[in-house]
Amino acid sequence: CLSRQEVHPAENMELDDTYENIDRPRGDREKQENVMSEQDVQSADPVRGKCPPLVISILLGLSILLSVVILGTAIILFILWSTQLTAIENKFQQEISSIKRNGSECRHCAAGWIHFHGKCYHFSQSLLNWYEANLNCFSKRAYLIVINTALEQKFMADNIMRQPHWIGLSDLTVEGRWKWVDGTDIKATNK
């Protein structure tokens, strides 16, 4: 099928001349065809047609509902983010307070030393007697370990790796009376 615009004027004239309508003169026929083609174009164009109020109301309602859902989601996400941020800030403040109370946690251990609960530990590979080990620690501005807690004792046991190591316990001053190298009595730490 060809539309009216695709037919060449010369061909259109021939057809019009061949098939004349007796009841309608030629001028009226062209006028009616022009009116029909404009009406056809108007009814085929959806932009020019009117939307029913119900459709507009539904679309408006859906738009408002979608806006409320988006706003609600944004508010919930902001509250969650704010709560997490507050928790992180509180944890950070607790860590700062802990560091201020235990300034030793800020210190770094020298190479070859292990940091554990605010103290630095060195596990020597040298086989020394107790006196030599004590002097070796003293030369490093340290002392043989004084075990104060079960946690510290477990740390020591986990790190000696089946090699003998000396601890800072002796009975040098009074035979049979054991004291730590820092001067505390063994009974004071044996809890």
XYZ file of C-alpha atoms in Angstrom:
191
model
C 0.000 0.000 0.000
C 1.147 3.515 -0.693
C 0.150 6.538 1.279
C -1.243 9.630 -0.357
C 2.091 11.442 -0.067
C 3.989 8.701 -1.879
C 1.857 8.766 -4.997
C 3.233 11.072 -7.652
C 0.940 13.928 -8.676
C 0.833 12.827 -12.304
C -0.290 9.333 -11.362
C -2.797 10.791 -8.903
C -4.314 12.901 -11.656
C -4.716 9.904 -13.938
C -6.521 7.915 -11.263
C -8.731 10.847 -10.404
C -9.567 11.354 -14.043
C -10.254 7.690 -14.621
C -12.412 7.100 -11.531
C -14.548 10.168 -11.202
C -17.388 10.250 -8.790
C -20.449 11.555 -10.444
C -22.181 12.592 -7.242
C -19.269 14.731 -6.058
C -17.473 17.278 -8.124
C -13.681 17.158 -8.165
C -13.132 20.252 -5.933
C -15.330 18.915 -3.125
C -13.555 15.583 -3.225
C -10.077 17.171 -2.729
C -11.368 19.361 0.116
C -12.876 16.354 1.913
C -9.655 14.323 1.464
C -7.606 17.155 3.024
C -9.983 17.356 6.011
C -9.845 13.585 6.509
C -6.076 13.464 6.395
C -5.803 16.199 9.089
C -8.266 14.333 11.322
C -6.332 11.105 10.809
C -3.091 12.838 11.829
C -4.703 14.378 14.932
C -6.158 11.090 16.147
C -2.869 9.220 15.501
C -0.743 11.748 17.469
C -0.733 10.690 21.165
C 0.771 13.994 22.339
C -2.219 15.978 21.178
C -4.680 13.563 22.792
C -5.832 14.128 26.358
C -4.934 11.767 29.243
C -7.836 10.828 31.457
C -7.697 12.415 34.938
C -7.590 8.955 36.537
C -4.310 8.111 34.768
C -2.814 11.450 35.786
C -3.915 10.904 39.402
C -2.413 7.406 39.475
C 0.895 8.600 37.995
C 1.024 11.517 40.433
C 0.277 9.176 43.354
C 2.997 6.745 42.253
C 5.474 9.608 41.915
C 4.697 10.838 45.434
C 4.913 7.291 46.826
C 8.276 6.739 45.126
C 9.558 10.053 46.508
C 8.462 9.080 50.041
C 10.163 5.667 49.725
C 13.405 7.258 48.496
C 13.327 9.858 51.274
C 12.591 7.180 53.906
C 15.453 5.016 52.645
C 17.821 7.978 52.756
C 16.779 8.774 56.344
C 17.239 5.148 57.459
C 20.665 4.945 55.796
C 21.696 8.216 57.449
C 20.609 6.944 60.884
C 22.523 3.671 60.397
C 25.612 5.528 59.202
C 25.380 7.939 62.128
C 25.046 5.065 64.631
C 28.065 3.269 63.173
C 30.077 6.472 63.194
C 29.199 7.058 66.862
C 30.253 3.484 67.750
C 33.572 3.913 65.931
C 34.150 7.251 67.650
C 33.425 5.719 71.087
C 35.823 2.837 70.421
C 38.475 5.308 69.288
C 38.014 7.374 72.470
C 38.352 4.219 74.596
C 41.592 3.319 72.836
C 42.933 6.856 73.333
C 42.053 6.679 77.053
C 43.763 3.296 77.337
C 46.896 4.624 75.669
C 46.928 7.647 77.983
C 46.635 5.363 81.036
C 49.291 2.961 79.728
C 51.828 5.161 78.011
C 53.969 2.093 77.435
C 51.620 0.968 74.673
C 52.842 3.858 72.562
C 56.447 2.701 72.684
C 57.807 0.521 69.947
C 60.032 -2.418 70.704
C 63.534 -2.609 69.281
C 64.295 -5.001 66.429
C 64.226 -8.620 67.605
C 61.933 -7.838 70.552
C 58.258 -8.830 70.835
C 55.563 -6.456 72.098
C 52.953 -7.960 74.445
C 50.551 -6.025 76.694
C 52.633 -2.875 76.877
C 55.988 -4.595 77.450
C 58.836 -5.649 75.188
C 60.278 -9.163 75.427
C 63.507 -10.571 73.993
C 64.081 -14.307 73.703
C 67.828 -14.794 73.410
C 69.226 -17.653 71.350
C 72.476 -17.623 73.356
C 73.055 -20.364 75.933
C 74.021 -18.436 79.073
C 73.915 -19.203 82.775
C 71.545 -17.221 85.003
C 74.177 -14.599 85.966
C 75.262 -14.034 82.352
C 71.628 -13.822 81.204
C 70.875 -11.284 83.943
C 73.922 -9.171 82.935
C 72.979 -9.474 79.251
C 69.504 -8.083 80.020
C 71.007 -5.335 82.191
C 73.302 -4.294 79.316
C 70.183 -3.885 77.141
C 68.549 -1.715 79.830
C 66.159 -4.560 80.681
C 65.886 -7.343 83.256
C 64.958 -11.006 83.297
C 61.197 -11.474 83.150
C 59.043 -11.005 86.210
C 55.863 -13.009 85.612
C 52.903 -11.188 87.156
C 49.877 -12.802 85.482
C 48.743 -16.147 84.100
C 48.411 -14.463 80.696
C 52.057 -13.382 80.812
C 53.062 -16.907 81.885
C 51.156 -18.396 78.915
C 52.820 -15.872 76.580
C 56.222 -16.993 77.866
C 55.378 -20.680 77.469
C 54.174 -20.080 73.900
C 57.355 -18.197 72.917
C 60.238 -20.167 74.436
C 60.024 -22.768 71.648
C 61.429 -25.678 73.683
C 64.655 -23.883 74.471
C 65.627 -23.149 78.060
C 65.250 -19.515 79.071
C 65.927 -17.852 82.387
C 63.294 -15.972 84.342
C 64.008 -13.228 86.873
C 63.504 -15.336 89.989
C 66.370 -16.027 92.421
C 67.261 -16.762 96.032
C 70.544 -14.813 95.986
C 69.986 -12.763 99.158
C 68.583 -15.507 101.383
C 68.883 -19.164 100.421
C 65.407 -20.650 99.899
C 63.641 -17.267 99.880
C 62.709 -16.599 96.255
C 62.392 -13.057 94.949
C 61.974 -11.521 91.546
C 64.798 -9.375 90.174
C 62.662 -6.262 90.667
C 62.604 -6.993 94.431
C 59.023 -8.279 94.751
C 58.372 -11.433 96.735
C 57.175 -14.490 94.803
C 54.161 -14.776 97.115
C 53.011 -11.289 96.046
C 52.795 -12.389 92.404
C 51.654 -15.962 92.977
C 47.882 -15.416 92.934
